[in-house]
mmCIF file of C-alpha atoms in Angstrom:
data_model
loop_
_atom_site.group_PDB
_atom_site.id
_atom_site.type_symbol
_atom_site.label_atom_id
_atom_site.label_comp_id
_atom_site.label_asym_id
_atom_site.label_seq_id
_atom_site.Cartn_x
_atom_site.Cartn_y
_atom_site.Cartn_z
ATOM 1 C CA UNK T 1 -19.028 21.187 27.806
ATOM 2 C CA UNK T 2 -21.489 18.635 29.219
ATOM 3 C CA UNK T 3 -23.675 19.106 26.146
ATOM 4 C CA UNK T 4 -20.692 18.387 23.865
ATOM 5 C CA UNK T 5 -19.828 15.248 25.839
ATOM 6 C CA UNK T 6 -23.425 14.080 25.575
ATOM 7 C CA UNK T 7 -23.327 14.560 21.799
ATOM 8 C CA UNK T 8 -20.113 12.516 21.567
ATOM 9 C CA UNK T 9 -21.568 9.677 23.624
ATOM 10 C CA UNK T 10 -24.739 9.687 21.542
ATOM 11 C CA UNK T 11 -22.686 9.549 18.335
ATOM 12 C CA UNK T 12 -20.590 6.708 19.688
ATOM 13 C CA UNK T 13 -23.520 4.556 20.747
ATOM 14 C CA UNK T 14 -25.464 5.209 17.573
ATOM 15 C CA UNK T 15 -22.562 4.324 15.302
ATOM 16 C CA UNK T 16 -21.139 1.550 17.442
ATOM 17 C CA UNK T 17 -24.992 0.063 17.118
ATOM 18 C CA UNK T 18 -3.793 -33.569 17.456
ATOM 19 C CA UNK T 19 -4.044 -35.138 14.143
ATOM 20 C CA UNK T 20 -1.713 -37.140 11.894
ATOM 21 C CA UNK T 21 -0.568 -36.294 8.385
ATOM 22 C CA UNK T 22 -3.075 -37.089 5.685
ATOM 23 C CA UNK T 23 -6.143 -36.998 7.938
ATOM 24 C CA UNK T 24 -8.810 -34.352 8.396
ATOM 25 C CA UNK T 25 -8.386 -31.601 10.977
ATOM 26 C CA UNK T 26 -10.704 -31.819 13.947
ATOM 27 C CA UNK T 27 -11.816 -28.521 15.465
ATOM 28 C CA UNK T 28 -13.410 -28.631 18.895
ATOM 29 C CA UNK T 29 -15.568 -25.895 20.368
ATOM 30 C CA UNK T 30 -14.422 -24.955 23.854
ATOM 31 C CA UNK T 31 -16.469 -26.733 26.491
ATOM 32 C CA UNK T 32 -17.968 -29.214 24.062
ATOM 33 C CA UNK T 33 -17.173 -32.840 23.294
ATOM 34 C CA UNK T 34 -18.415 -32.821 19.735
ATOM 35 C CA UNK T 35 -15.956 -32.070 16.945
ATOM 36 C CA UNK T 36 -16.374 -30.699 13.467
ATOM 37 C CA UNK T 37 -14.171 -32.429 10.922
ATOM 38 C CA UNK T 38 -13.315 -30.429 7.828
ATOM 39 C CA UNK T 39 -12.633 -32.829 4.960
ATOM 40 C CA UNK T 40 -9.760 -32.524 2.512
ATOM 41 C CA UNK T 41 -7.701 -30.205 4.708
ATOM 42 C CA UNK T 42 -4.232 -31.727 4.716
ATOM 43 C CA UNK T 43 -1.863 -31.164 7.628
ATOM 44 C CA UNK T 44 1.711 -30.635 6.473
ATOM 45 C CA UNK T 45 3.178 -29.993 9.906
ATOM 46 C CA UNK T 46 2.027 -29.559 13.514
ATOM 47 C CA UNK T 47 3.659 -26.972 15.782
ATOM 48 C CA UNK T 48 3.333 -26.655 19.549
ATOM 49 C CA UNK T 49 3.995 -23.130 20.732
ATOM 50 C CA UNK T 50 5.311 -21.857 24.028
ATOM 51 C CA UNK T 51 2.375 -21.922 26.402
ATOM 52 C CA UNK T 52 0.741 -24.937 24.776
ATOM 53 C CA UNK T 53 -0.978 -23.538 21.675
ATOM 54 C CA UNK T 54 -1.002 -26.050 18.821
ATOM 55 C CA UNK T 55 -1.053 -24.943 15.200
ATOM 56 C CA UNK T 56 -1.496 -27.076 12.090
ATOM 57 C CA UNK T 57 0.263 -25.996 8.892
ATOM 58 C CA UNK T 58 -2.392 -26.252 6.177
ATOM 59 C CA UNK T 59 -2.016 -25.938 2.421
ATOM 60 C CA UNK T 60 -2.832 -22.283 1.721
ATOM 61 C CA UNK T 61 -5.076 -23.369 -1.163
ATOM 62 C CA UNK T 62 -7.050 -25.765 1.030
ATOM 63 C CA UNK T 63 -7.695 -23.510 4.028
ATOM 64 C CA UNK T 64 -11.191 -23.656 5.566
ATOM 65 C CA UNK T 65 -11.952 -20.072 4.534
ATOM 66 C CA UNK T 66 -12.234 -21.109 0.898
ATOM 67 C CA UNK T 67 -15.340 -23.190 1.621
ATOM 68 C CA UNK T 68 -17.432 -20.003 1.725
ATOM 69 C CA UNK T 69 -20.086 -20.233 -1.028
ATOM 70 C CA UNK T 70 -19.153 -16.798 -2.384
ATOM 71 C CA UNK T 71 -15.542 -17.922 -2.831
ATOM 72 C CA UNK T 72 -16.241 -20.769 -5.217
ATOM 73 C CA UNK T 73 -13.415 -20.847 -7.788
ATOM 74 C CA UNK T 74 -11.623 -18.086 -5.878
ATOM 75 C CA UNK T 75 -7.934 -17.813 -6.755
ATOM 76 C CA UNK T 76 -5.764 -16.796 -3.833
ATOM 77 C CA UNK T 77 -3.941 -13.486 -4.018
ATOM 78 C CA UNK T 78 -0.620 -14.170 -2.294
ATOM 79 C CA UNK T 79 0.394 -10.523 -1.896
ATOM 80 C CA UNK T 80 -1.136 -7.089 -2.491
ATOM 81 C CA UNK T 81 -0.757 -5.692 -5.981
ATOM 82 C CA UNK T 82 0.541 -2.508 -4.355
ATOM 83 C CA UNK T 83 1.153 -0.886 -0.977
ATOM 84 C CA UNK T 84 -0.446 2.510 -0.330
ATOM 85 C CA UNK T 85 1.768 5.580 -0.251
ATOM 86 C CA UNK T 86 2.394 7.765 2.756
ATOM 87 C CA UNK T 87 4.737 8.196 5.650
ATOM 88 C CA UNK T 88 7.085 5.361 6.587
ATOM 89 C CA UNK T 89 5.641 3.827 9.755
ATOM 90 C CA UNK T 90 9.029 2.459 10.823
ATOM 91 C CA UNK T 91 10.458 5.950 11.059
ATOM 92 C CA UNK T 92 7.420 7.058 13.068
ATOM 93 C CA UNK T 93 7.795 4.488 15.866
ATOM 94 C CA UNK T 94 9.421 6.319 18.810
ATOM 95 C CA UNK T 95 12.890 5.064 19.715
ATOM 96 C CA UNK T 96 11.742 4.297 23.255
ATOM 97 C CA UNK T 97 8.918 1.994 22.067
ATOM 98 C CA UNK T 98 9.643 -1.565 20.886
ATOM 99 C CA UNK T 99 7.775 -3.163 17.988
ATOM 100 C CA UNK T 100 5.884 -6.325 18.958
ATOM 101 C CA UNK T 101 4.452 -9.038 16.721
ATOM 102 C CA UNK T 102 2.644 -12.343 17.188
ATOM 103 C CA UNK T 103 4.902 -15.300 17.943
ATOM 104 C CA UNK T 104 6.747 -16.449 14.830
ATOM 105 C CA UNK T 105 5.955 -19.946 13.539
ATOM 106 C CA UNK T 106 7.843 -22.173 11.128
ATOM 107 C CA UNK T 107 5.192 -23.379 8.719
ATOM 108 C CA UNK T 108 6.552 -24.281 5.271
ATOM 109 C CA UNK T 109 6.076 -21.813 2.444
ATOM 110 C CA UNK T 110 2.775 -22.591 0.732
ATOM 111 C CA UNK T 111 1.027 -23.384 4.021
ATOM 112 C CA UNK T 112 -0.596 -21.305 6.769
ATOM 113 C CA UNK T 113 -0.844 -21.987 10.518
ATOM 114 C CA UNK T 114 -4.318 -22.593 11.938
ATOM 115 C CA UNK T 115 -4.892 -22.846 15.667
ATOM 116 C CA UNK T 116 -6.330 -26.074 17.106
ATOM 117 C CA UNK T 117 -9.700 -25.828 18.833
ATOM 118 C CA UNK T 118 -10.720 -22.805 16.843
ATOM 119 C CA UNK T 119 -14.282 -21.943 17.782
ATOM 120 C CA UNK T 120 -16.811 -22.269 14.961
ATOM 121 C CA UNK T 121 -19.967 -20.416 14.076
ATOM 122 C CA UNK T 122 -21.298 -16.899 14.538
ATOM 123 C CA UNK T 123 -19.275 -14.762 16.978
ATOM 124 C CA UNK T 124 -20.589 -11.299 17.884
ATOM 125 C CA UNK T 125 -17.581 -8.982 17.708
ATOM 126 C CA UNK T 126 -17.665 -5.274 16.833
ATOM 127 C CA UNK T 127 -17.411 -1.909 18.495
ATOM 128 C CA UNK T 128 -20.832 -0.922 17.199
ATOM 129 C CA UNK T 129 -22.840 -3.961 18.236
ATOM 130 C CA UNK T 130 -26.369 -3.264 19.430
ATOM 131 C CA UNK T 131 -26.598 -3.530 23.210
ATOM 132 C CA UNK T 132 -28.975 -6.211 24.463
ATOM 133 C CA UNK T 133 -29.513 -8.466 27.462
ATOM 134 C CA UNK T 134 -26.817 -10.803 26.109
ATOM 135 C CA UNK T 135 -24.288 -8.324 24.694
ATOM 136 C CA UNK T 136 -23.212 -4.936 26.019
ATOM 137 C CA UNK T 137 -20.475 -2.773 24.518
ATOM 138 C CA UNK T 138 -18.434 0.194 25.735
ATOM 139 C CA UNK T 139 -15.825 1.936 23.600
ATOM 140 C CA UNK T 140 -13.309 4.758 23.789
ATOM 141 C CA UNK T 141 -11.278 6.212 20.933
ATOM 142 C CA UNK T 142 -11.434 8.085 17.639
ATOM 143 C CA UNK T 143 -14.155 7.850 15.006
ATOM 144 C CA UNK T 144 -14.146 9.139 11.442
ATOM 145 C CA UNK T 145 -17.287 9.396 9.285
ATOM 146 C CA UNK T 146 -16.604 9.588 5.553
ATOM 147 C CA UNK T 147 -15.379 7.616 2.550
ATOM 148 C CA UNK T 148 -12.172 5.682 3.208
ATOM 149 C CA UNK T 149 -10.175 3.013 1.394
ATOM 150 C CA UNK T 150 -8.154 1.933 4.382
ATOM 151 C CA UNK T 151 -6.736 2.971 7.740
ATOM 152 C CA UNK T 152 -3.672 2.343 9.853
ATOM 153 C CA UNK T 153 -2.239 3.005 13.314
ATOM 154 C CA UNK T 154 0.376 2.076 15.890
ATOM 155 C CA UNK T 155 -1.370 0.296 18.779
ATOM 156 C CA UNK T 156 0.119 0.247 22.276
ATOM 157 C CA UNK T 157 -0.178 -3.382 23.464
ATOM 158 C CA UNK T 158 -1.255 -4.146 27.027
ATOM 159 C CA UNK T 159 -2.910 -7.212 28.568
ATOM 160 C CA UNK T 160 -6.045 -5.918 30.321
ATOM 161 C CA UNK T 161 -7.600 -8.057 33.025
ATOM 162 C CA UNK T 162 -10.758 -9.908 31.976
ATOM 163 C CA UNK T 163 -12.557 -12.427 34.177
ATOM 164 C CA UNK T 164 -11.572 -15.853 32.814
ATOM 165 C CA UNK T 165 -14.977 -17.303 33.610
ATOM 166 C CA UNK T 166 -16.852 -14.537 31.802
ATOM 167 C CA UNK T 167 -17.784 -14.243 28.156
ATOM 168 C CA UNK T 168 -16.498 -10.685 28.025
ATOM 169 C CA UNK T 169 -13.571 -9.388 25.958
ATOM 170 C CA UNK T 170 -11.322 -6.334 25.934
ATOM 171 C CA UNK T 171 -9.696 -5.187 22.692
ATOM 172 C CA UNK T 172 -7.403 -2.565 21.175
ATOM 173 C CA UNK T 173 -8.891 -2.282 17.725
ATOM 174 C CA UNK T 174 -8.944 -0.854 14.199
ATOM 175 C CA UNK T 175 -12.270 -1.181 12.364
ATOM 176 C CA UNK T 176 -13.807 -0.065 9.056
ATOM 177 C CA UNK T 177 -17.552 -0.135 8.298
ATOM 178 C CA UNK T 178 -20.011 0.576 5.531
ATOM 179 C CA UNK T 179 -23.759 0.150 5.402
ATOM 180 C CA UNK T 180 -26.389 1.084 7.936
ATOM 181 C CA UNK T 181 -28.192 -0.347 10.946
ATOM 182 C CA UNK T 182 -28.410 -4.141 10.970
ATOM 183 C CA UNK T 183 -27.100 -4.256 7.419
ATOM 184 C CA UNK T 184 -23.556 -3.041 8.072
ATOM 185 C CA UNK T 185 -20.427 -4.679 6.693
ATOM 186 C CA UNK T 186 -17.501 -4.538 9.133
ATOM 187 C CA UNK T 187 -13.842 -5.539 9.039
ATOM 188 C CA UNK T 188 -11.429 -5.178 11.928
ATOM 189 C CA UNK T 189 -8.074 -6.219 13.344
ATOM 190 C CA UNK T 190 -6.197 -5.772 16.593
ATOM 191 C CA UNK T 191 -5.248 -7.415 19.849
ATOM 192 C CA UNK T 192 -7.547 -8.581 22.608
ATOM 193 C CA UNK T 193 -8.119 -10.685 25.687
ATOM 194 C CA UNK T 194 -11.067 -12.969 24.988
ATOM 195 C CA UNK T 195 -11.291 -15.899 27.470
ATOM 196 C CA UNK T 196 -14.441 -17.507 26.058
ATOM 197 C CA UNK T 197 -12.841 -17.731 22.619
ATOM 198 C CA UNK T 198 -9.210 -18.560 23.449
ATOM 199 C CA UNK T 199 -9.655 -20.359 26.772
ATOM 200 C CA UNK T 200 -7.231 -18.085 28.660
ATOM 201 C CA UNK T 201 -6.553 -14.437 29.528
ATOM 202 C CA UNK T 202 -3.543 -13.777 27.303
ATOM 203 C CA UNK T 203 -3.663 -10.940 24.788
ATOM 204 C CA UNK T 204 -3.785 -12.326 21.246
ATOM 205 C CA UNK T 205 -3.872 -11.146 17.637
ATOM 206 C CA UNK T 206 -7.283 -11.382 15.975
ATOM 207 C CA UNK T 207 -9.321 -10.237 12.984
ATOM 208 C CA UNK T 208 -13.102 -10.048 12.672
ATOM 209 C CA UNK T 209 -15.699 -9.298 10.070
ATOM 210 C CA UNK T 210 -19.452 -8.954 9.678
ATOM 211 C CA UNK T 211 -21.521 -9.789 6.623
ATOM 212 C CA UNK T 212 -24.137 -7.045 6.764
ATOM 213 C CA UNK T 213 -26.458 -8.730 4.292
ATOM 214 C CA UNK T 214 -26.625 -12.042 6.165
ATOM 215 C CA UNK T 215 -26.074 -10.343 9.552
ATOM 216 C CA UNK T 216 -23.344 -12.831 10.462
ATOM 217 C CA UNK T 217 -20.247 -11.990 12.530
ATOM 218 C CA UNK T 218 -17.025 -13.996 12.496
ATOM 219 C CA UNK T 219 -13.766 -13.974 14.454
ATOM 220 C CA UNK T 220 -10.573 -15.382 12.904
ATOM 221 C CA UNK T 221 -11.408 -18.729 11.260
ATOM 222 C CA UNK T 222 -14.644 -19.266 13.225
ATOM 223 C CA UNK T 223 -16.385 -19.268 9.853
ATOM 224 C CA UNK T 224 -15.052 -19.263 6.279
ATOM 225 C CA UNK T 225 -14.217 -16.024 4.473
ATOM 226 C CA UNK T 226 -10.934 -14.436 5.553
ATOM 227 C CA UNK T 227 -8.061 -15.714 3.385
ATOM 228 C CA UNK T 228 -4.718 -15.987 5.172
ATOM 229 C CA UNK T 229 -1.429 -15.965 3.244
ATOM 230 C CA UNK T 230 1.225 -15.396 5.943
ATOM 231 C CA UNK T 231 3.014 -18.644 6.838
ATOM 232 C CA UNK T 232 4.895 -17.245 9.836
ATOM 233 C CA UNK T 233 2.031 -16.009 12.036
ATOM 234 C CA UNK T 234 -1.398 -17.326 12.899
ATOM 235 C CA UNK T 235 -4.712 -15.890 13.974
ATOM 236 C CA UNK T 236 -5.235 -16.183 17.705
ATOM 237 C CA UNK T 237 -1.477 -16.101 18.330
ATOM 238 C CA UNK T 238 -0.110 -14.673 21.544
ATOM 239 C CA UNK T 239 2.043 -11.558 21.395
ATOM 240 C CA UNK T 240 5.786 -11.860 22.002
ATOM 241 C CA UNK T 241 5.719 -9.113 24.627
ATOM 242 C CA UNK T 242 3.233 -6.798 26.334
ATOM 243 C CA UNK T 243 3.684 -3.370 27.850
ATOM 244 C CA UNK T 244 4.334 -2.980 31.561
ATOM 245 C CA UNK T 245 2.638 -0.224 33.541
ATOM 246 C CA UNK T 246 5.345 2.306 34.328
ATOM 247 C CA UNK T 247 7.910 0.214 32.445
ATOM 248 C CA UNK T 248 8.897 -0.902 28.962
ATOM 249 C CA UNK T 249 6.361 -0.171 26.234
ATOM 250 C CA UNK T 250 5.489 -2.308 23.209
ATOM 251 C CA UNK T 251 3.391 -1.400 20.193
ATOM 252 C CA UNK T 252 2.075 -3.103 17.077
ATOM 253 C CA UNK T 253 1.691 -1.473 13.675
ATOM 254 C CA UNK T 254 -1.532 -2.447 11.882
ATOM 255 C CA UNK T 255 -3.098 -1.439 8.588
ATOM 256 C CA UNK T 256 -6.229 -2.400 6.669
ATOM 257 C CA UNK T 257 -6.376 -1.271 3.062
ATOM 258 C CA UNK T 258 -8.264 -1.943 -0.125
ATOM 259 C CA UNK T 259 -6.264 -3.330 -3.042
ATOM 260 C CA UNK T 260 -7.273 -1.083 -5.912
ATOM 261 C CA UNK T 261 -6.632 -3.796 -8.505
ATOM 262 C CA UNK T 262 -8.229 -6.881 -6.885
ATOM 263 C CA UNK T 263 -10.755 -5.101 -4.671
ATOM 264 C CA UNK T 264 -9.735 -7.238 -1.686
ATOM 265 C CA UNK T 265 -9.306 -5.724 1.785
ATOM 266 C CA UNK T 266 -5.831 -6.533 3.137
ATOM 267 C CA UNK T 267 -4.463 -6.717 6.686
ATOM 268 C CA UNK T 268 -0.758 -5.956 7.142
ATOM 269 C CA UNK T 269 1.232 -5.802 10.356
ATOM 270 C CA UNK T 270 4.644 -4.744 11.630
ATOM 271 C CA UNK T 271 6.979 -1.946 10.659
ATOM 272 C CA UNK T 272 7.712 -3.751 7.373
ATOM 273 C CA UNK T 273 4.005 -3.989 6.455
ATOM 274 C CA UNK T 274 3.976 -7.787 6.308
ATOM 275 C CA UNK T 275 0.841 -8.914 4.395
ATOM 276 C CA UNK T 276 -1.133 -11.257 6.630
ATOM 277 C CA UNK T 277 -4.252 -11.966 4.595
ATOM 278 C CA UNK T 278 -7.389 -10.421 3.175
ATOM 279 C CA UNK T 279 -11.161 -10.357 3.015
ATOM 280 C CA UNK T 280 -12.192 -10.977 -0.613
ATOM 281 C CA UNK T 281 -14.458 -8.228 -1.891
ATOM 282 C CA UNK T 282 -16.993 -10.907 -2.876
ATOM 283 C CA UNK T 283 -17.859 -11.345 0.799
ATOM 284 C CA UNK T 284 -19.490 -7.944 1.053
ATOM 285 C CA UNK T 285 -22.441 -6.024 -0.279
ATOM 286 C CA UNK T 286 -21.569 -2.628 1.240
ATOM 287 C CA UNK T 287 -17.780 -2.780 1.675
ATOM 288 C CA UNK T 288 -17.103 -4.079 -1.811
ATOM 289 C CA UNK T 289 -16.024 -0.602 -2.925
ATOM 290 C CA UNK T 290 -15.135 1.565 0.080
ATOM 291 C CA UNK T 291 -15.690 2.122 3.769
ATOM 292 C CA UNK T 292 -17.591 4.980 5.348
ATOM 293 C CA UNK T 293 -16.568 4.788 9.007
ATOM 294 C CA UNK T 294 -13.322 4.108 10.888
ATOM 295 C CA UNK T 295 -12.694 3.425 14.568
ATOM 296 C CA UNK T 296 -9.325 3.475 16.343
ATOM 297 C CA UNK T 297 -9.283 2.694 20.060
ATOM 298 C CA UNK T 298 -10.428 0.223 22.659
ATOM 299 C CA UNK T 299 -13.682 -1.565 23.353
ATOM 300 C CA UNK T 300 -15.081 -4.078 25.792
ATOM 301 C CA UNK T 301 -17.970 -6.379 25.010
ATOM 302 C CA UNK T 302 -19.937 -9.188 26.581
ATOM 303 C CA UNK T 303 -22.917 -10.172 28.715
ATOM 304 C CA UNK T 304 -21.533 -8.796 32.006
ATOM 305 C CA UNK T 305 -19.958 -5.544 30.793
ATOM 306 C CA UNK T 306 -22.641 -3.473 32.535
ATOM 307 C CA UNK T 307 -22.303 -5.303 35.856
ATOM 308 C CA UNK T 308 -18.644 -6.392 35.928
ATOM 309 C CA UNK T 309 -16.863 -4.363 33.254
ATOM 310 C CA UNK T 310 -13.319 -5.552 32.429
ATOM 311 C CA UNK T 311 -10.282 -3.322 32.087
ATOM 312 C CA UNK T 312 -9.642 -1.480 28.842
ATOM 313 C CA UNK T 313 -6.151 -0.640 27.596
ATOM 314 C CA UNK T 314 -3.697 -0.635 30.502
ATOM 315 C CA UNK T 315 -6.495 -0.666 33.046
ATOM 316 C CA UNK T 316 -5.709 2.954 33.919
ATOM 317 C CA UNK T 317 -7.380 6.200 32.908
ATOM 318 C CA UNK T 318 -6.125 8.114 29.878
ATOM 319 C CA UNK T 319 -5.012 11.135 31.908
ATOM 320 C CA UNK T 320 -2.039 9.160 33.285
ATOM 321 C CA UNK T 321 -0.358 9.476 29.883
ATOM 322 C CA UNK T 322 2.612 7.696 28.359
ATOM 323 C CA UNK T 323 3.887 4.547 30.050
ATOM 324 C CA UNK T 324 0.770 4.212 32.182
ATOM 325 C CA UNK T 325 -2.212 4.637 29.876
ATOM 326 C CA UNK T 326 -2.679 2.872 26.534
ATOM 327 C CA UNK T 327 -2.481 4.887 23.327
ATOM 328 C CA UNK T 328 -3.200 4.853 19.621
ATOM 329 C CA UNK T 329 -0.558 6.705 17.596
ATOM 330 C CA UNK T 330 -0.165 7.738 13.926
ATOM 331 C CA UNK T 331 -3.798 6.965 13.102
ATOM 332 C CA UNK T 332 -4.527 7.820 9.471
ATOM 333 C CA UNK T 333 -7.015 7.082 6.702
ATOM 334 C CA UNK T 334 -6.319 5.944 3.145
ATOM 335 C CA UNK T 335 -7.916 8.358 0.685
ATOM 336 C CA UNK T 336 -9.158 7.910 -2.883
ATOM 337 C CA UNK T 337 -5.657 8.659 -4.185
ATOM 338 C CA UNK T 338 -4.217 5.665 -2.291
ATOM 339 C CA UNK T 339 -2.332 7.929 0.103
ATOM 340 C CA UNK T 340 -2.376 7.762 3.876
ATOM 341 C CA UNK T 341 -3.384 11.144 5.262
ATOM 342 C CA UNK T 342 -4.458 12.651 8.565
ATOM 343 C CA UNK T 343 -8.139 13.699 8.540
ATOM 344 C CA UNK T 344 -8.526 17.472 8.691
ATOM 345 C CA UNK T 345 -12.296 17.953 8.713
ATOM 346 C CA UNK T 346 -13.380 18.137 12.355
ATOM 347 C CA UNK T 347 -17.016 17.743 11.342
ATOM 348 C CA UNK T 348 -16.225 14.217 10.142
ATOM 349 C CA UNK T 349 -13.949 13.440 13.077
ATOM 350 C CA UNK T 350 -14.862 12.736 16.674
ATOM 351 C CA UNK T 351 -13.229 11.280 19.765
ATOM 352 C CA UNK T 352 -14.755 10.281 23.056
ATOM 353 C CA UNK T 353 -15.992 7.505 25.288
ATOM 354 C CA UNK T 354 -19.343 5.831 25.762
ATOM 355 C CA UNK T 355 -18.920 5.708 29.562
ATOM 356 C CA UNK T 356 -16.565 8.246 31.119
ATOM 357 C CA UNK T 357 -17.022 6.714 34.581
ATOM 358 C CA UNK T 358 -15.348 3.478 33.483
ATOM 359 C CA UNK T 359 -13.130 4.551 30.558
ATOM 360 C CA UNK T 360 -11.706 7.885 29.420
ATOM 361 C CA UNK T 361 -9.878 9.495 26.510
ATOM 362 C CA UNK T 362 -7.269 12.244 26.743
ATOM 363 C CA UNK T 363 -4.415 14.071 24.998
ATOM 364 C CA UNK T 364 -5.927 13.897 21.516
ATOM 365 C CA UNK T 365 -3.671 15.395 18.835
ATOM 366 C CA UNK T 366 -3.783 15.474 15.037
ATOM 367 C CA UNK T 367 -0.743 16.367 12.935
ATOM 368 C CA UNK T 368 1.094 15.210 9.803
ATOM 369 C CA UNK T 369 2.245 11.796 11.134
ATOM 370 C CA UNK T 370 -1.322 11.054 12.208
ATOM 371 C CA UNK T 371 -3.658 11.245 15.184
ATOM 372 C CA UNK T 372 -2.747 10.284 18.736
ATOM 373 C CA UNK T 373 -5.055 9.527 21.648
ATOM 374 C CA UNK T 374 -4.758 7.952 25.089
ATOM 375 C CA UNK T 375 -7.666 5.825 26.255
ATOM 376 C CA UNK T 376 -8.785 3.174 28.733
ATOM 377 C CA UNK T 377 -9.742 2.608 32.321
ATOM 378 C CA UNK T 378 -10.220 0.101 35.146
ATOM 379 C CA UNK T 379 -13.800 -0.813 34.379
ATOM 380 C CA UNK T 380 -15.700 -1.890 37.474
ATOM 381 C CA UNK T 381 -13.091 -2.810 40.078
#
């Protein structure tokens, strides 16, 4: 048993290696006085959200993401050319669990909301980052090693405690990779508490991606590339509700899938599969056709994870089960026939934790609706 756990840990660590209309938008890096003005980005409307977040409604065809050199002359795809087949996720959400989404915004059609003070530049963010003096990572969940064209899951949403003054984060995440070593393309989406990025300890909706060729990692709109099309939700948005330990439970449906016609990788959320945006295939050298690794679960990352590890999931161990421990439910892969299926080959499938003292997994099941696992823990308390 100990030998099997050691193999799982080894596998995990090896694979987890205000502005006025008509003027430019000014983005300020947290803790800095300098600003980066992006020219020609027209503000159609400014929205202040509950809690103080400020979003600018930007012309969807003039969003900062389109300044990426590989997206020159890129024509926005406003919706997927198709939605993959498979089980209806709405019917799979238990009646005692409530669907949660990011706060709804009222940007005009043809615009997208972009959060003020969005951090710019390279942002290390992945469950398989290489541990170093500056960045340490721990993860717990399910991993699948084979060709995939998408993945989806229902993610139980909690708000784990993370030290506000740290540069650590704690996430519930869905990620797809392809490549190897330093040259690995990654795309991911989920919810997380990330104080150094957002400036607070609220759980928020995020996406991330890594250009394996240039070895550059990005979170939300921290650098150009991800094309947003949804005008009702924004990256970095707070969630409407979070689960309560021993009380009401909330979950978010997420999917990442490759559009067979355009080649773009789409993110959709909610029981109605609302298209949020996509990574153009031109961004990648290794993910331009398919993925070869999927992760569903939780991870923590940052410079003090080894000395002051934050909570993961609900902050409680997986053995406590429903209503007390966080879960991933209905986890599936998208196969070459554009159908969501539950992986059946146990050789290609693994679940575990990189540090069972801090975080655990339990109650893993795999059936027709998908895989289920409980995960998480208190970290170093």
